[in-house]
PDB file of C-alpha atoms in Angstrom:
ATOM      1  CA  MET A  27     -76.665 146.650 -21.664  1.00 47.00           C
ATOM      2  CA  THR A  28     -73.834 144.289 -21.038  1.00 52.00           C
ATOM      3  CA  ASN A  29     -70.044 143.464 -22.004  1.00 54.00           C
ATOM      4  CA  ASN A  30     -69.425 146.706 -20.575  1.00 86.00           C
ATOM      5  CA  VAL A  31     -66.475 148.925 -19.019  1.00 93.00           C
ATOM      6  CA  PHE A  32     -67.746 150.716 -15.915  1.00 96.00           C
ATOM      7  CA  SER A  33     -66.333 153.344 -12.898  1.00 95.00           C
ATOM      8  CA  PRO A  34     -67.815 152.728  -9.338  1.00 95.00           C
ATOM      9  CA  GLY A  35     -71.128 154.204  -9.042  1.00 95.00           C
ATOM     10  CA  PRO A  36     -72.349 156.447  -5.869  1.00 95.00           C
ATOM     11  CA  THR A  37     -73.194 153.355  -3.949  1.00 95.00           C
ATOM     12  CA  SER A  38     -72.471 149.734  -3.693  1.00 93.00           C
ATOM     13  CA  ASP A  39     -74.929 148.704  -6.216  1.00 94.00           C
ATOM     14  CA  THR A  40     -74.514 151.099  -8.979  1.00 96.00           C
ATOM     15  CA  VAL A  41     -71.671 151.998 -12.192  1.00 96.00           C
ATOM     16  CA  LYS A  42     -71.378 154.587 -13.932  1.00 95.00           C
ATOM     17  CA  ALA A  43     -70.664 155.043 -17.214  1.00 94.00           C
ATOM     18  CA  ALA A  44     -68.277 156.986 -19.184  1.00 90.00           C
ATOM     19  CA  ASP A  45     -71.297 159.300 -20.223  1.00 91.00           C
ATOM     20  CA  GLY A  46     -71.311 159.553 -16.439  1.00 92.00           C
ATOM     21  CA  SER A  47     -74.898 157.967 -16.262  1.00 94.00           C
ATOM     22  CA  ILE A  48     -75.362 155.720 -13.417  1.00 95.00           C
ATOM     23  CA  HIS A  49     -76.758 152.182 -13.794  1.00 95.00           C
ATOM     24  CA  THR A  50     -78.462 149.398 -10.957  1.00 96.00           C
ATOM     25  CA  ILE A  51     -76.398 146.369 -10.676  1.00 96.00           C
ATOM     26  CA  PRO A  52     -79.464 143.575 -12.902  1.00 95.00           C
ATOM     27  CA  ALA A  53     -80.920 141.847 -10.549  1.00 96.00           C
ATOM     28  CA  GLY A  54     -79.273 138.539  -9.172  1.00 97.00           C
ATOM     29  CA  TRP A  55     -76.288 139.903  -9.865  1.00 97.00           C
ATOM     30  CA  SER A  56     -72.810 139.343  -7.553  1.00 97.00           C
ATOM     31  CA  LEU A  57     -69.283 140.734  -8.226  1.00 97.00           C
ATOM     32  CA  LEU A  58     -66.407 139.162  -8.595  1.00 97.00           C
ATOM     33  CA  PRO A  59     -63.524 140.475  -7.347  1.00 96.00           C
ATOM     34  CA  PRO A  60     -59.888 140.494  -8.774  1.00 95.00           C
ATOM     35  CA  GLY A  61     -57.465 138.368  -7.645  1.00 94.00           C
ATOM     36  CA  ASP A  62     -58.702 135.109  -9.676  1.00 95.00           C
ATOM     37  CA  ALA A  63     -57.807 134.756 -13.212  1.00 95.00           C
ATOM     38  CA  GLY A  64     -58.609 131.846 -14.296  1.00 95.00           C
ATOM     39  CA  LEU A  65     -62.248 132.177 -12.976  1.00 97.00           C
ATOM     40  CA  THR A  66     -62.344 135.433 -14.108  1.00 97.00           C
ATOM     41  CA  ARG A  67     -62.245 134.593 -18.060  1.00 96.00           C
ATOM     42  CA  ARG A  68     -64.421 131.778 -17.190  1.00 97.00           C
ATOM     43  CA  VAL A  69     -66.863 134.013 -17.090  1.00 97.00           C
ATOM     44  CA  LYS A  70     -66.685 137.043 -19.052  1.00 95.00           C
ATOM     45  CA  ALA A  71     -66.960 133.842 -21.444  1.00 95.00           C
ATOM     46  CA  ALA A  72     -69.739 132.445 -20.513  1.00 95.00           C
ATOM     47  CA  GLY A  73     -72.123 135.219 -21.079  1.00 93.00           C
ATOM     48  CA  ASP A  74     -73.040 138.727 -20.284  1.00 93.00           C
ATOM     49  CA  PHE A  75     -70.518 141.036 -17.776  1.00 96.00           C
ATOM     50  CA  TRP A  76     -70.193 144.418 -16.865  1.00 96.00           C
ATOM     51  CA  SER A  77     -65.951 145.149 -15.657  1.00 96.00           C
ATOM     52  CA  VAL A  78     -65.337 147.978 -12.834  1.00 96.00           C
ATOM     53  CA  GLN A  79     -61.991 149.727 -13.233  1.00 95.00           C
ATOM     54  CA  GLU A  80     -60.318 152.839 -11.306  1.00 93.00           C
ATOM     55  CA  LYS A  81     -58.416 155.213 -12.473  1.00 88.00           C
ATOM     56  CA  LYS A  82     -55.909 155.935  -9.469  1.00 85.00           C
ATOM     57  CA  GLY A  83     -53.360 158.712 -11.278  1.00 80.00           C
ATOM     58  CA  ARG A  84     -52.539 157.506 -14.465  1.00 77.00           C
ATOM     59  CA  ARG A  85     -53.327 153.521 -13.433  1.00 83.00           C
ATOM     60  CA  THR A  86     -55.665 152.071 -13.987  1.00 90.00           C
ATOM     61  CA  PHE A  87     -56.946 149.065 -11.311  1.00 92.00           C
ATOM     62  CA  SER A  88     -59.516 146.551 -10.860  1.00 94.00           C
ATOM     63  CA  GLN A  89     -61.984 146.179  -9.288  1.00 95.00           C
ATOM     64  CA  GLY A  90     -63.826 142.788 -10.683  1.00 96.00           C
ATOM     65  CA  ILE A  91     -66.360 141.798 -12.485  1.00 97.00           C
ATOM     66  CA  TRP A  92     -70.511 142.127 -12.320  1.00 97.00           C
ATOM     67  CA  ALA A  93     -72.658 138.485 -13.570  1.00 96.00           C
ATOM     68  CA  PRO A  94     -74.895 136.550 -12.414  1.00 97.00           C
ATOM     69  CA  GLU A  95     -74.613 134.859  -9.284  1.00 97.00           C
ATOM     70  CA  GLU A  96     -75.636 131.050 -10.615  1.00 97.00           C
ATOM     71  CA  THR A  97     -72.730 132.067 -13.843  1.00 97.00           C
ATOM     72  CA  ILE A  98     -69.700 132.800 -11.190  1.00 97.00           C
ATOM     73  CA  GLU A  99     -70.510 130.231  -8.662  1.00 97.00           C
ATOM     74  CA  ARG A 100     -71.794 127.000 -11.195  1.00 97.00           C
ATOM     75  CA  LEU A 101     -67.601 128.088 -12.857  1.00 98.00           C
ATOM     76  CA  ARG A 102     -66.207 128.108  -9.275  1.00 97.00           C
ATOM     77  CA  VAL A 103     -67.254 124.632  -8.430  1.00 97.00           C
ATOM     78  CA  GLU A 104     -66.068 123.251 -11.362  1.00 97.00           C
ATOM     79  CA  LEU A 105     -62.878 125.213 -11.911  1.00 97.00           C
ATOM     80  CA  ASN A 106     -61.994 123.539  -8.207  1.00 97.00           C
ATOM     81  CA  ALA A 107     -63.080 120.157  -9.227  1.00 97.00           C
ATOM     82  CA  GLU A 108     -60.972 120.810 -11.872  1.00 95.00           C
ATOM     83  CA  ARG A 109     -57.599 122.571  -9.887  1.00 95.00           C
ATOM     84  CA  ALA A 110     -58.191 119.458  -7.998  1.00 96.00           C
ATOM     85  CA  THR A 111     -57.195 116.299 -10.390  1.00 96.00           C
ATOM     86  CA  PRO A 112     -53.499 115.906 -10.324  1.00 96.00           C
ATOM     87  CA  ALA A 113     -52.850 116.634 -14.671  1.00 95.00           C
ATOM     88  CA  TYR A 114     -53.859 119.736 -13.225  1.00 94.00           C
ATOM     89  CA  ALA A 115     -51.634 119.958 -11.066  1.00 94.00           C
ATOM     90  CA  LYS A 116     -48.734 118.487 -13.280  1.00 96.00           C
ATOM     91  CA  LYS A 117     -49.610 121.172 -15.578  1.00 94.00           C
ATOM     92  CA  GLN A 118     -49.732 124.277 -13.088  1.00 93.00           C
ATOM     93  CA  ALA A 119     -45.984 122.614 -12.260  1.00 96.00           C
ATOM     94  CA  ALA A 120     -44.767 123.129 -15.628  1.00 97.00           C
ATOM     95  CA  ALA A 121     -45.787 126.354 -16.022  1.00 95.00           C
ATOM     96  CA  ALA A 122     -44.287 127.559 -13.590  1.00 95.00           C
ATOM     97  CA  GLU A 123     -40.850 125.546 -14.391  1.00 96.00           C
ATOM     98  CA  ARG A 124     -41.589 127.474 -17.954  1.00 96.00           C
ATOM     99  CA  ARG A 125     -41.967 130.638 -16.151  1.00 94.00           C
ATOM    100  CA  ASN A 126     -39.089 130.486 -13.965  1.00 95.00           C
ATOM    101  CA  GLN A 127     -36.995 129.539 -16.470  1.00 96.00           C
ATOM    102  CA  GLN A 128     -38.033 132.171 -19.064  1.00 95.00           C
ATOM    103  CA  GLN A 129     -37.236 135.129 -16.189  1.00 96.00           C
ATOM    104  CA  ALA A 130     -34.513 133.542 -15.081  1.00 96.00           C
ATOM    105  CA  GLU A 131     -33.228 133.834 -19.263  1.00 96.00           C
ATOM    106  CA  TYR A 132     -34.341 137.688 -18.836  1.00 96.00           C
ATOM    107  CA  VAL A 133     -32.813 138.809 -16.103  1.00 96.00           C
ATOM    108  CA  GLU A 134     -29.504 137.299 -18.583  1.00 97.00           C
ATOM    109  CA  ASP A 135     -30.207 139.657 -20.929  1.00 97.00           C
ATOM    110  CA  PHE A 136     -31.262 142.777 -18.863  1.00 97.00           C
ATOM    111  CA  ASN A 137     -28.218 142.442 -17.193  1.00 97.00           C
ATOM    112  CA  GLU A 138     -25.833 142.436 -20.587  1.00 97.00           C
ATOM    113  CA  SER A 139     -27.793 144.873 -21.969  1.00 97.00           C
ATOM    114  CA  VAL A 140     -27.090 146.937 -18.541  1.00 97.00           C
ATOM    115  CA  LEU A 141     -23.438 146.615 -19.264  1.00 97.00           C
ATOM    116  CA  ASN A 142     -23.521 147.803 -22.735  1.00 97.00           C
ATOM    117  CA  PHE A 143     -25.627 150.229 -22.395  1.00 97.00           C
ATOM    118  CA  LEU A 144     -22.449 151.016 -19.636  1.00 97.00           C
ATOM    119  CA  ALA A 145     -19.752 150.835 -21.646  1.00 96.00           C
ATOM    120  CA  PHE A 146     -17.383 151.026 -18.725  1.00 95.00           C
ATOM    121  CA  ASN A 147     -13.754 151.203 -19.876  1.00 94.00           C
ATOM    122  CA  PRO A 148     -12.028 148.054 -18.852  1.00 93.00           C
ATOM    123  CA  THR A 149      -9.939 149.612 -16.170  1.00 91.00           C
ATOM    124  CA  HIS A 150     -13.879 149.837 -14.130  1.00 92.00           C
ATOM    125  CA  ALA A 151     -14.870 146.911 -15.183  1.00 93.00           C
ATOM    126  CA  LYS A 152     -15.344 144.912 -11.940  1.00 93.00           C
ATOM    127  CA  LEU A 153     -18.202 148.651 -10.973  1.00 93.00           C
ATOM    128  CA  ALA A 154     -19.276 147.619 -14.275  1.00 95.00           C
ATOM    129  CA  GLN A 155     -20.385 143.983 -12.784  1.00 96.00           C
ATOM    130  CA  GLN A 156     -21.272 145.493  -9.270  1.00 95.00           C
ATOM    131  CA  LEU A 157     -23.929 148.345 -11.338  1.00 96.00           C
ATOM    132  CA  ALA A 158     -25.172 145.774 -13.285  1.00 97.00           C
ATOM    133  CA  LEU A 159     -26.439 143.484 -11.041  1.00 96.00           C
ATOM    134  CA  ALA A 160     -27.690 146.089  -8.489  1.00 95.00           C
ATOM    135  CA  ILE A 161     -29.796 147.282 -11.170  1.00 96.00           C
ATOM    136  CA  THR A 162     -30.568 143.731 -12.586  1.00 97.00           C
ATOM    137  CA  ALA A 163     -32.026 142.531  -8.782  1.00 95.00           C
ATOM    138  CA  HIS A 164     -33.849 146.105  -8.771  1.00 94.00           C
ATOM    139  CA  ALA A 165     -35.897 146.178 -12.387  1.00 94.00           C
ATOM    140  CA  THR A 166     -35.951 142.637 -12.871  1.00 95.00           C
ATOM    141  CA  PRO A 167     -38.211 141.058 -10.533  1.00 94.00           C
ATOM    142  CA  VAL A 168     -41.529 139.446 -11.760  1.00 90.00           C
ATOM    143  CA  GLY A 169     -44.845 142.545 -10.363  1.00 87.00           C
ATOM    144  CA  SER A 170     -42.346 144.884  -9.770  1.00 87.00           C
ATOM    145  CA  GLY A 171     -43.408 147.192 -12.005  1.00 86.00           C
ATOM    146  CA  THR A 172     -40.587 148.615 -13.209  1.00 90.00           C
ATOM    147  CA  VAL A 173     -39.862 149.591 -16.911  1.00 89.00           C
ATOM    148  CA  ALA A 174     -37.445 146.694 -17.033  1.00 90.00           C
ATOM    149  CA  ARG A 175     -41.133 145.100 -17.002  1.00 91.00           C
ATOM    150  CA  THR A 176     -43.158 146.100 -19.808  1.00 89.00           C
ATOM    151  CA  LYS A 177     -42.744 145.068 -23.347  1.00 87.00           C
ATOM    152  CA  ARG A 178     -44.041 148.314 -25.377  1.00 90.00           C
ATOM    153  CA  ILE A 179     -39.844 149.327 -25.877  1.00 93.00           C
ATOM    154  CA  PRO A 180     -36.998 147.290 -26.422  1.00 94.00           C
ATOM    155  CA  VAL A 181     -34.588 145.815 -23.915  1.00 95.00           C
ATOM    156  CA  GLU A 182     -31.803 148.151 -24.377  1.00 95.00           C
ATOM    157  CA  GLN A 183     -34.387 150.879 -23.901  1.00 96.00           C
ATOM    158  CA  ARG A 184     -35.569 149.396 -21.081  1.00 96.00           C
ATOM    159  CA  ALA A 185     -31.630 148.790 -19.747  1.00 96.00           C
ATOM    160  CA  GLU A 186     -31.418 152.585 -20.068  1.00 96.00           C
ATOM    161  CA  ALA A 187     -34.055 153.973 -18.280  1.00 96.00           C
ATOM    162  CA  ALA A 188     -33.627 151.726 -15.797  1.00 96.00           C
ATOM    163  CA  VAL A 189     -29.901 152.738 -15.346  1.00 96.00           C
ATOM    164  CA  ILE A 190     -30.322 156.335 -15.326  1.00 96.00           C
ATOM    165  CA  ALA A 191     -33.590 155.589 -12.791  1.00 95.00           C
ATOM    166  CA  TRP A 192     -31.972 153.244 -10.277  1.00 96.00           C
ATOM    167  CA  MET A 193     -29.159 156.705 -10.054  1.00 95.00           C
ATOM    168  CA  ARG A 194     -31.853 159.302 -10.090  1.00 95.00           C
ATOM    169  CA  HIS A 195     -32.941 157.214  -6.728  1.00 94.00           C
ATOM    170  CA  GLN A 196     -29.661 156.276  -5.548  1.00 93.00           C
ATOM    171  CA  THR A 197     -26.690 158.503  -6.491  1.00 92.00           C
ATOM    172  CA  THR A 198     -28.711 162.250  -6.001  1.00 92.00           C
ATOM    173  CA  ALA A 199     -31.032 163.550  -3.921  1.00 91.00           C
ATOM    174  CA  TYR A 200     -34.756 163.288  -6.416  1.00 92.00           C
ATOM    175  CA  ASP A 201     -36.274 161.346  -3.090  1.00 91.00           C
ATOM    176  CA  SER A 202     -35.997 164.103  -0.942  1.00 90.00           C
ATOM    177  CA  MET A 203     -36.951 166.689  -3.149  1.00 90.00           C
ATOM    178  CA  LYS A 204     -39.228 169.617  -2.493  1.00 91.00           C
ATOM    179  CA  ILE A 205     -40.786 169.677  -6.151  1.00 90.00           C
ATOM    180  CA  PRO A 206     -43.309 172.952  -6.721  1.00 89.00           C
ATOM    181  CA  ARG A 207     -46.466 170.686  -7.636  1.00 89.00           C
ATOM    182  CA  VAL A 208     -46.332 172.711 -11.773  1.00 89.00           C
ATOM    183  CA  LYS A 209     -47.134 170.925 -14.610  1.00 90.00           C
ATOM    184  CA  GLY A 210     -44.189 170.017 -16.076  1.00 90.00           C
ATOM    185  CA  LYS A 211     -41.670 171.138 -13.900  1.00 92.00           C
ATOM    186  CA  ARG A 212     -41.246 167.202 -12.146  1.00 91.00           C
ATOM    187  CA  ARG A 213     -40.140 165.830 -15.342  1.00 91.00           C
ATOM    188  CA  GLU A 214     -37.766 169.174 -15.923  1.00 93.00           C
ATOM    189  CA  VAL A 215     -36.266 167.937 -12.503  1.00 94.00           C
ATOM    190  CA  ARG A 216     -35.938 164.538 -13.778  1.00 93.00           C
ATOM    191  CA  ARG A 217     -34.153 164.649 -16.976  1.00 94.00           C
ATOM    192  CA  MET A 218     -31.826 167.272 -14.769  1.00 94.00           C
ATOM    193  CA  LEU A 219     -30.523 164.732 -12.794  1.00 95.00           C
ATOM    194  CA  ALA A 220     -30.611 162.225 -15.655  1.00 94.00           C
ATOM    195  CA  GLN A 221     -28.088 164.154 -17.529  1.00 95.00           C
ATOM    196  CA  ARG A 222     -26.150 165.048 -14.624  1.00 92.00           C
ATOM    197  CA  SER A 223     -26.320 160.773 -14.169  1.00 94.00           C
ATOM    198  CA  LYS A 224     -25.357 160.383 -17.899  1.00 93.00           C
ATOM    199  CA  GLU A 225     -22.394 163.033 -16.937  1.00 91.00           C
ATOM    200  CA  LEU A 226     -20.901 160.586 -14.208  1.00 91.00           C
ATOM    201  CA  LEU A 227     -21.454 157.344 -16.269  1.00 93.00           C
ATOM    202  CA  ASN A 228     -18.955 158.751 -18.727  1.00 91.00           C
ATOM    203  CA  HIS A 229     -15.908 159.591 -16.325  1.00 89.00           C
ATOM    204  CA  TYR A 230     -16.377 155.527 -16.077  1.00 92.00           C
ATOM    205  CA  ARG A 231     -16.532 154.774 -19.899  1.00 92.00           C
ATOM    206  CA  SER A 232     -12.979 156.643 -20.593  1.00 84.00           C
ATOM    207  CA  GLN A 233     -10.077 155.807 -17.940  1.00 75.00           C
ATOM    208  CA  SER A 234     -10.191 158.665 -16.463  1.00 73.00           C
ATOM    209  CA  THR A 235      -9.932 159.174 -12.401  1.00 74.00           C
ATOM    210  CA  PRO A 236     -13.242 159.100 -11.546  1.00 73.00           C
ATOM    211  CA  PRO A 237     -14.759 162.471  -8.862  1.00 73.00           C
ATOM    212  CA  ALA A 238     -13.507 162.435  -5.559  1.00 72.00           C
ATOM    213  CA  ARG A 239     -17.116 161.332  -3.603  1.00 84.00           C
ATOM    214  CA  CYS A 240     -18.318 159.301  -6.292  1.00 90.00           C
ATOM    215  CA  PRO A 241     -22.152 159.379  -5.023  1.00 91.00           C
ATOM    216  CA  LEU A 242     -22.239 155.846  -7.885  1.00 91.00           C
ATOM    217  CA  ARG A 243     -18.978 154.007  -5.523  1.00 89.00           C
ATOM    218  CA  GLN A 244     -21.059 155.247  -2.868  1.00 89.00           C
ATOM    219  CA  ALA A 245     -24.215 153.957  -3.392  1.00 90.00           C
ATOM    220  CA  LEU A 246     -22.693 150.630  -4.044  1.00 90.00           C
ATOM    221  CA  SER A 247     -20.646 149.977  -1.270  1.00 85.00           C
ATOM    222  CA  GLU A 248     -23.819 151.132   0.564  1.00 77.00           C
ATOM    223  CA  LYS A 249     -25.339 147.345  -0.986  1.00 67.00           C
ATOM    224  CA  MET A 250     -22.373 145.134  -0.741  1.00 57.00           C
ATOM    225  CA  PRO A 251     -22.833 142.807   2.071  1.00 50.00           C
ATOM    226  CA  ALA A 252     -19.566 143.584   4.497  1.00 45.00           C
ATOM    227  CA  SER A 253     -17.024 141.137   3.985  1.00 40.00           C
TER     228      SER A 253
END
């Protein structure tokens, strides 16, 4: 049984298959922890391996891969030698520069998408800029895990979702709410708060005077550095 995905077994030398059966790690195999994507890719390409993944809530986390210890160590030595060369360093520097450029372009595009979704009246243009910058700074960092980092939906939808999420946490009492652990209740509360956030945004999409003690202005003022 090779090239399969398992969950952790009851002991350190076992894994559990999807059907619940327990399998002992083959003799001579070692666990390669997650963290070195390059080495992991090479070990997987070299032959037999068992992936171990653990689900926590809605997310699945890699616990590494089991593979022949000789294979792991041989490829580790080869990769370390390759990484020590000037050519590799130059390649990595170029790749980092490309990623930085792509990130900068994405941040700019995302900020523009947020502004387009806000669609504030020109009389509230300054507030729109402040809000878009705050949301973009929170949502776009690499590894942030926010909706802005997903590629499953268009950037316009990511921008809208990021605005509503930011407002839920910054302009409502959501984070301190005691929500009953009833299926669908949290989703219901989030929908209700999203509707309130959209109603608040609508005040700024016209020339109307925003509500007194506006929670949006208050949230932004708390994040702005003192002059």
